[in-house]
Short mmCIF file of C-alpha atoms and ligand atoms in Angstrom, two decimals:
data_model
loop_
_atom_site.label_atom_id
_atom_site.label_comp_id
_atom_site.label_asym_id
_atom_site.label_seq_id
_atom_site.Cartn_x
_atom_site.Cartn_y
_atom_site.Cartn_z
CA MET A 718 177.05 77.57 80.05
CA TRP A 719 180.29 79.12 79.29
CA PRO A 720 182.16 80.68 81.23
CA VAL A 721 180.24 80.15 84.22
CA ALA A 722 180.98 82.94 86.94
CA GLU A 723 179.03 78.26 87.98
CA GLU A 724 180.88 52.44 97.85
CA ARG A 725 178.86 50.07 101.77
CA GLY A 726 176.85 50.48 99.16
CA VAL A 727 178.56 50.72 95.67
CA GLU A 728 181.98 49.76 96.19
CA PRO A 729 181.84 46.62 98.26
CA GLY A 730 180.81 47.42 101.76
CA PRO A 731 182.53 46.10 104.85
CA GLN A 732 180.89 42.73 105.09
CA ALA A 733 181.38 42.18 101.63
CA ARG A 734 184.84 43.15 101.80
CA GLN A 735 185.95 41.60 105.22
CA ASP A 736 185.87 37.84 105.44
CA GLY A 737 185.68 37.43 109.21
CA GLY A 738 187.70 40.29 110.17
CA GLY A 739 185.79 40.54 113.22
CA SER A 740 188.45 42.24 115.63
CA ARG A 741 188.64 45.41 112.84
CA ARG A 742 184.98 45.42 112.55
CA SER A 743 184.11 45.36 116.33
CA SER A 744 186.92 47.83 117.22
CA ASP A 745 185.58 50.10 114.78
CA ALA A 746 181.94 50.31 115.81
CA GLY A 747 182.76 53.05 118.03
CA ARG A 748 184.28 55.03 115.26
CA SER A 749 181.36 54.44 112.95
CA ALA A 750 179.04 55.74 115.56
CA ALA A 751 180.98 58.93 115.96
CA ALA A 752 181.52 59.42 112.33
CA ALA A 753 177.80 59.05 111.63
CA ALA A 754 177.13 61.41 114.40
CA ALA A 755 179.38 63.88 112.83
CA VAL A 756 177.60 63.38 109.49
CA THR A 757 174.55 64.32 110.85
CA ARG A 758 175.69 67.43 112.45
CA GLU A 759 178.06 68.77 109.67
CA ARG A 760 177.47 69.30 105.98
CA PRO A 761 180.32 67.06 104.18
CA SER A 762 182.58 69.10 101.97
CA PRO A 763 183.21 67.84 98.64
CA TYR A 764 187.09 67.27 99.64
CA ASN A 765 186.07 66.00 103.10
CA PRO A 766 183.34 63.37 102.91
CA GLY A 767 181.27 63.02 105.85
CA ARG A 768 183.34 65.14 108.10
CA GLY A 769 183.20 68.73 109.33
CA SER A 770 185.61 71.10 107.75
CA ALA A 771 187.42 72.03 111.03
CA THR A 772 188.78 68.19 110.97
CA GLN A 773 191.98 67.93 109.07
CA VAL A 774 191.78 64.38 107.60
CA PRO A 775 193.46 62.79 104.58
CA GLY A 776 192.01 63.95 101.26
CA SER A 777 191.39 67.39 102.59
CA ARG A 778 192.57 70.40 100.32
CA SER A 779 195.75 71.04 101.82
CA GLU A 780 196.93 67.37 101.98
CA VAL A 781 196.07 67.48 98.09
CA GLY A 782 198.23 70.51 97.47
CA GLY A 783 201.02 68.86 99.75
CA ARG A 784 201.16 65.70 98.11
CA LEU A 785 201.71 66.63 94.39
CA GLY A 786 203.37 70.02 95.02
CA THR A 787 204.17 72.25 91.92
CA MET A 788 207.04 70.37 90.64
CA ALA A 789 206.69 68.92 87.28
CA ARG A 790 206.63 65.07 87.35
CA ALA A 791 209.31 63.77 85.13
CA GLY A 792 207.39 62.94 81.70
CA MET A 793 204.59 65.50 82.12
CA GLU A 794 206.65 68.43 80.76
CA ARG A 795 205.14 67.70 77.34
CA TRP A 796 201.48 68.19 78.75
CA ARG A 797 202.00 71.60 79.93
CA ASP A 798 199.62 74.47 78.57
CA ARG A 799 197.76 71.66 76.65
CA LEU A 800 194.19 71.03 77.68
CA ALA A 801 192.65 68.24 79.55
CA LEU A 802 188.85 67.77 80.12
CA VAL A 803 187.93 66.25 83.82
CA THR A 804 184.24 65.35 83.97
CA GLY A 805 182.71 65.08 87.77
CA ALA A 806 185.62 67.75 88.81
CA SER A 807 183.31 69.25 91.50
CA GLY A 808 184.26 66.74 94.38
CA GLY A 809 185.99 63.62 95.08
CA ILE A 810 188.39 61.89 92.47
CA GLY A 811 187.63 64.26 89.60
CA ALA A 812 188.32 67.31 91.91
CA ALA A 813 191.88 65.65 92.95
CA VAL A 814 192.55 64.90 89.34
CA ALA A 815 191.90 68.46 88.21
CA ARG A 816 193.85 69.78 90.90
CA ALA A 817 196.84 67.58 90.21
CA LEU A 818 196.71 68.52 86.47
CA VAL A 819 196.91 72.26 87.37
CA GLN A 820 199.58 71.41 89.42
CA GLN A 821 201.34 70.03 86.50
CA GLY A 822 200.66 73.14 84.27
CA LEU A 823 197.84 72.05 82.17
CA LYS A 824 194.66 73.91 81.28
CA VAL A 825 191.86 72.00 82.74
CA VAL A 826 188.50 72.47 81.69
CA GLY A 827 186.47 70.73 85.00
CA CYS A 828 182.62 69.89 84.46
CA ALA A 829 179.99 68.96 86.36
CA ARG A 830 176.43 70.21 87.57
CA THR A 831 177.92 71.66 90.95
CA VAL A 832 180.02 74.49 89.38
CA GLY A 833 180.18 76.50 92.49
CA ASN A 834 182.82 73.85 93.88
CA ILE A 835 184.86 73.94 90.67
CA GLU A 836 184.79 77.98 90.87
CA GLU A 837 185.86 77.41 94.62
CA LEU A 838 188.99 74.97 93.58
CA ALA A 839 189.59 77.14 90.65
CA ALA A 840 190.34 80.16 93.08
CA GLU A 841 192.64 77.91 95.53
CA CYS A 842 194.58 76.94 92.53
CA LYS A 843 195.14 80.38 91.54
CA SER A 844 196.01 81.60 95.18
CA ALA A 845 198.18 78.64 95.57
CA GLY A 846 200.25 79.74 92.46
CA TYR A 847 199.88 76.64 90.44
CA PRO A 848 201.26 77.10 86.90
CA GLY A 849 197.92 75.55 84.98
CA THR A 850 194.35 76.99 85.28
CA LEU A 851 191.04 75.37 86.09
CA ILE A 852 188.46 76.60 83.99
CA PRO A 853 184.81 75.64 85.37
CA TYR A 854 181.94 74.49 83.18
CA LYS A 855 178.48 73.71 84.03
CA CYS A 856 177.36 70.38 82.37
CA ASP A 857 174.68 68.01 83.32
CA LEU A 858 176.21 64.91 81.52
CA SER A 859 173.06 63.01 81.41
CA SER A 860 172.29 65.65 78.19
CA GLU A 861 173.71 64.84 75.19
CA GLU A 862 173.00 68.58 74.07
CA ASP A 863 174.96 69.95 77.17
CA ILE A 864 177.93 67.87 76.50
CA LEU A 865 178.10 68.80 72.67
CA SER A 866 177.73 72.49 73.83
CA MET A 867 180.76 72.08 75.96
CA PHE A 868 182.99 70.31 73.63
CA SER A 869 182.01 73.36 71.00
CA ALA A 870 182.62 75.97 73.86
CA VAL A 871 186.16 74.28 74.27
CA ARG A 872 186.85 74.33 70.63
CA SER A 873 185.99 77.72 69.97
CA GLN A 874 187.72 79.21 72.96
CA TYR A 875 190.57 76.76 73.51
CA SER A 876 190.76 75.12 70.17
CA GLY A 877 190.36 71.70 71.42
CA VAL A 878 190.85 68.66 74.09
CA ASP A 879 194.03 66.92 74.49
CA ILE A 880 193.26 64.88 77.28
CA CYS A 881 189.84 63.62 78.30
CA ILE A 882 189.44 62.29 81.91
CA ASN A 883 186.03 60.33 82.07
CA ASN A 884 185.43 60.38 85.81
CA ALA A 885 181.97 61.49 86.57
CA GLY A 886 179.87 58.67 87.75
CA LEU A 887 177.14 57.59 90.19
CA ALA A 888 175.50 54.78 91.93
CA ARG A 889 171.67 54.35 92.88
CA ALA A 890 170.45 51.77 95.02
CA ASP A 891 168.35 50.12 92.61
CA THR A 892 168.42 46.22 92.64
CA LEU A 893 167.90 44.06 89.61
CA LEU A 894 164.70 42.44 90.99
CA SER A 895 163.09 45.58 92.29
CA GLY A 896 164.99 48.82 91.25
CA SER A 897 163.54 51.56 89.52
CA THR A 898 164.16 51.94 85.83
CA SER A 899 164.79 55.85 86.21
CA GLY A 900 167.65 54.80 88.73
CA TRP A 901 169.06 52.51 86.18
CA LYS A 902 168.82 55.12 83.46
CA ASP A 903 170.56 57.74 85.94
CA MET A 904 173.54 55.31 86.11
CA PHE A 905 173.59 54.14 82.54
CA ASN A 906 173.31 57.99 81.28
CA VAL A 907 176.08 59.14 83.15
CA ASN A 908 178.59 56.02 83.75
CA VAL A 909 178.12 54.73 80.03
CA LEU A 910 176.66 56.93 77.44
CA ALA A 911 178.16 60.42 78.67
CA LEU A 912 181.42 58.57 78.78
CA SER A 913 181.03 57.53 75.39
CA ILE A 914 179.70 60.62 73.92
CA CYS A 915 182.94 62.61 75.66
CA THR A 916 185.31 60.04 74.37
CA ARG A 917 183.80 60.25 70.73
CA GLU A 918 183.94 64.23 71.00
CA ALA A 919 187.46 64.18 72.49
CA TYR A 920 188.71 61.91 69.72
CA GLN A 921 187.02 64.19 67.01
CA SER A 922 188.69 67.01 68.59
CA MET A 923 192.07 65.48 68.83
CA LYS A 924 191.61 64.19 65.02
CA GLU A 925 190.41 67.61 63.47
CA ARG A 926 193.81 69.40 65.08
CA LYS A 927 196.05 66.54 63.98
CA VAL A 928 196.96 65.64 67.70
CA ASP A 929 198.20 62.17 67.66
CA ASP A 930 199.65 61.94 71.20
CA GLY A 931 196.09 62.29 73.07
CA HIS A 932 194.94 60.38 75.96
CA ILE A 933 191.69 59.12 77.04
CA ILE A 934 191.35 58.09 80.85
CA ASN A 935 188.40 56.32 82.09
CA ILE A 936 187.71 56.10 85.90
CA ASN A 937 186.52 52.74 86.05
CA SER A 938 186.16 50.57 89.22
CA MET A 939 187.03 47.11 90.75
CA SER A 940 183.36 46.83 90.28
CA GLY A 941 183.93 46.80 86.13
CA HIS A 942 186.09 43.38 86.97
CA ARG A 943 184.16 41.31 89.68
CA VAL A 944 180.52 41.03 90.92
CA VAL A 945 180.26 41.77 94.59
CA PRO A 946 177.33 39.88 96.13
CA GLN A 947 175.40 43.00 97.26
CA SER A 948 172.49 43.66 95.54
CA MET A 949 172.28 47.45 95.42
CA THR A 950 175.71 47.43 93.54
CA HIS A 951 174.99 44.91 90.61
CA PHE A 952 173.34 47.48 88.16
CA TYR A 953 176.21 49.96 88.90
CA SER A 954 178.66 47.16 88.43
CA ALA A 955 177.27 46.21 84.98
CA THR A 956 177.89 50.02 83.93
CA LYS A 957 181.38 49.66 84.92
CA TYR A 958 182.11 46.44 83.19
CA ALA A 959 180.89 48.54 80.24
CA VAL A 960 183.69 50.64 80.93
CA THR A 961 186.06 47.92 80.68
CA ALA A 962 184.77 46.73 77.53
CA LEU A 963 184.57 50.34 76.32
CA THR A 964 188.25 51.07 77.19
CA GLU A 965 189.50 47.86 75.34
CA GLY A 966 187.35 48.59 72.38
CA LEU A 967 188.66 52.21 72.33
CA ARG A 968 192.00 51.13 72.21
CA GLN A 969 191.34 48.68 69.39
CA GLU A 970 189.79 51.37 67.38
CA LEU A 971 192.55 53.70 67.90
CA ARG A 972 194.83 50.91 66.61
CA GLU A 973 192.73 50.62 63.51
CA ALA A 974 192.69 54.17 63.06
CA GLN A 975 196.53 54.38 63.29
CA THR A 976 196.72 56.96 65.65
CA HIS A 977 199.22 57.27 68.76
CA ILE A 978 196.24 58.46 71.14
CA ARG A 979 196.14 55.98 73.93
CA ALA A 980 193.23 54.65 76.24
CA THR A 981 193.41 53.69 79.78
CA CYS A 982 191.29 52.92 82.69
CA ILE A 983 191.88 53.27 86.39
CA SER A 984 189.77 50.92 88.62
CA PRO A 985 189.84 51.70 92.22
CA GLY A 986 188.45 50.06 95.12
CA LEU A 987 186.76 51.92 97.83
CA VAL A 988 187.68 55.58 97.74
CA GLU A 989 186.59 57.95 100.34
CA THR A 990 184.73 60.45 98.86
CA GLN A 991 180.99 61.75 98.59
CA PHE A 992 180.09 58.73 96.69
CA ALA A 993 178.32 56.73 99.23
CA PHE A 994 176.67 59.61 101.01
CA LYS A 995 174.99 60.15 97.47
CA LEU A 996 174.00 56.27 97.27
CA HIS A 997 172.76 56.04 100.81
CA ASP A 998 171.12 59.57 100.61
CA LYS A 999 168.78 58.61 103.25
CA ASP A 1000 170.91 56.90 105.58
CA PRO A 1001 174.19 58.85 106.05
CA GLU A 1002 175.26 56.57 109.05
CA LYS A 1003 175.34 53.83 106.60
CA ALA A 1004 177.22 56.03 104.30
CA ALA A 1005 179.88 56.90 107.01
CA ALA A 1006 180.33 53.47 107.95
CA THR A 1007 181.47 52.60 104.38
CA TYR A 1008 184.40 54.58 105.02
CA GLU A 1009 185.15 53.65 108.64
CA HIS A 1010 185.79 50.08 108.29
CA ILE A 1011 188.98 49.89 106.42
CA LYS A 1012 191.72 52.55 105.52
CA CYS A 1013 190.32 53.44 102.02
CA LEU A 1014 191.88 54.85 99.10
CA LYS A 1015 191.94 58.79 98.93
CA PRO A 1016 190.95 60.76 95.99
CA GLU A 1017 194.81 62.06 95.58
CA ASP A 1018 195.95 58.11 95.22
CA VAL A 1019 193.72 58.10 91.95
CA ALA A 1020 194.96 61.20 90.98
CA GLU A 1021 198.51 60.18 91.44
CA ALA A 1022 197.77 57.07 89.18
CA VAL A 1023 196.28 59.49 86.49
CA ILE A 1024 199.67 61.37 86.68
CA TYR A 1025 201.53 58.44 86.34
CA VAL A 1026 199.40 57.03 83.40
CA LEU A 1027 200.09 60.49 81.64
CA SER A 1028 203.58 60.69 82.31
CA THR A 1029 204.72 57.26 80.66
CA PRO A 1030 206.59 57.69 77.21
CA PRO A 1031 204.34 57.84 74.31
CA HIS A 1032 205.05 54.46 73.13
CA VAL A 1033 203.79 52.90 76.43
CA GLN A 1034 200.20 52.26 76.94
CA ILE A 1035 198.63 51.47 80.51
CA GLY A 1036 195.51 49.42 79.70
CA ASP A 1037 194.17 49.04 83.30
CA ILE A 1038 195.34 49.97 86.93
CA GLN A 1039 193.62 48.08 89.55
CA MET A 1040 194.01 49.85 92.79
CA ARG A 1041 192.60 48.30 96.10
CA PRO A 1042 193.02 49.66 99.66
CA THR A 1043 195.23 47.18 101.27
CA GLU A 1044 192.64 45.93 103.67
CA GLN A 1045 190.13 45.35 100.95
CA VAL A 1046 189.01 41.73 100.54
CA THR A 1047 187.05 41.57 97.27
N1 NAP B 1293 184.26 56.41 95.64
C1 NAP B 1293 184.54 55.13 95.31
O1 NAP B 1293 184.75 54.22 96.26
C2 NAP B 1293 184.60 54.75 93.90
C3 NAP B 1293 185.64 53.65 93.54
C4 NAP B 1293 185.83 53.32 92.38
C5 NAP B 1293 185.33 53.78 91.30
N2 NAP B 1293 184.63 55.09 91.42
C6 NAP B 1293 184.36 55.81 90.38
O2 NAP B 1293 185.18 57.31 90.64
C7 NAP B 1293 184.28 58.18 89.69
C8 NAP B 1293 184.38 59.62 90.61
O3 NAP B 1293 183.61 59.13 91.94
P1 NAP B 1293 183.63 59.78 93.35
O4 NAP B 1293 183.86 58.58 94.21
O5 NAP B 1293 184.71 61.00 93.17
O6 NAP B 1293 182.26 60.27 93.39
P2 NAP B 1293 181.62 61.63 93.82
O7 NAP B 1293 182.58 62.27 94.84
O8 NAP B 1293 180.32 61.54 94.14
O9 NAP B 1293 181.83 62.57 92.65
C9 NAP B 1293 181.09 62.51 91.43
C10 NAP B 1293 181.28 63.14 90.49
O10 NAP B 1293 180.50 63.02 89.21
C11 NAP B 1293 179.65 64.23 88.92
N3 NAP B 1293 178.43 63.59 88.32
C12 NAP B 1293 177.46 62.83 88.64
N4 NAP B 1293 176.38 62.82 87.94
C13 NAP B 1293 176.75 64.13 86.93
C14 NAP B 1293 175.95 64.52 85.98
N5 NAP B 1293 174.79 64.16 85.56
N6 NAP B 1293 176.53 65.64 85.24
C15 NAP B 1293 177.60 66.11 85.71
N7 NAP B 1293 178.54 65.49 86.55
C16 NAP B 1293 177.87 64.54 87.33
C17 NAP B 1293 179.29 64.83 90.02
O11 NAP B 1293 179.20 66.27 89.87
P3 NAP B 1293 177.67 67.02 90.32
O12 NAP B 1293 176.92 66.06 91.22
O13 NAP B 1293 178.20 68.30 90.76
O14 NAP B 1293 177.05 67.15 88.98
C18 NAP B 1293 180.76 64.73 90.93
O15 NAP B 1293 181.70 65.73 90.67
C19 NAP B 1293 182.92 57.54 89.36
O16 NAP B 1293 182.99 57.23 88.10
C20 NAP B 1293 182.77 56.32 90.39
O17 NAP B 1293 182.03 55.28 89.81
C21 NAP B 1293 184.40 55.55 92.85
#
């Protein structure tokens, strides 16, 4: 549609992360219970996972605006007015990345199924006076047809994509021994196939316009680099290992094609978003506990890594940024 007028689970949980750490866990028990109670009382907002919108917490909208501001980062000037596609921009990391890019003066097509959230963010960016624009696009990335329509709409209305941030992703609690095939397919379709289709289409868009300095950034995960002994994360982890291989394979193909288009992946540990609430959709207490046991990364931490990667001079290619919360063990 265009334009539309619309990890205790996956990333390793506290038990997997904390090897002992008893004092922190036990002292946090009360906080976890309180958070879980809050979750059952209030619907989490896309910017403020598991907590009521009345509470100002890290990662909330005003903080995101405050951290990056509208001052151009050195190295970001060359991206001004150019077009970035951010998948999964309806919340969490994707929303923070979309906002950060708009703050740096880019045109950003933000896509997801819940396009209303992106429209809300676009209105906020506009009223905040950010120099760029956020263009919401409704797209179900598990449908190739939807993805191709989106690229064709971008081509006809905005010429094409200069930066592709493959961020959309999900985890289902489907183990290898007894998980459902449909849960595996959901993860594979978005985390691996959609990322690959968007990458191919973004590259073709750059090539046909002779864009030689584009950038493809995959939001990977620490789960793409080690397997945590937590059964419900194993298939998810396999999809993220695929992202590690796809990013390096892409880098090699871009070299063979003699372009200067760059490929990077960013691999966060636990980030406080809606991710765990979707994984544990029947157990919000468990989801809330995911984010209570250690001080997690915030979506803006990842957004800042994206800005850093983009701001490096064209001869510098960052392959992978691995970023964990300081307190994360695995
Ligand atoms: N949170 C963490 O601890 C963590 C750690 C490492 C890596 N990551 C990775 O970071 C990325 C973003 O995750 P997050 O934490 O920000 O999670 P999130 O808050 O759940 O956001 C996920 C985003 O993906 C989109 N998405 C999912 N399925 C989609 C589909 N079929 N079509 C279109 N969009 C779809 C969602 O949009 P709609 O539902 O509106 O479609 C949403 O915008 C993922 O790739 C995840 O694997 C997360």
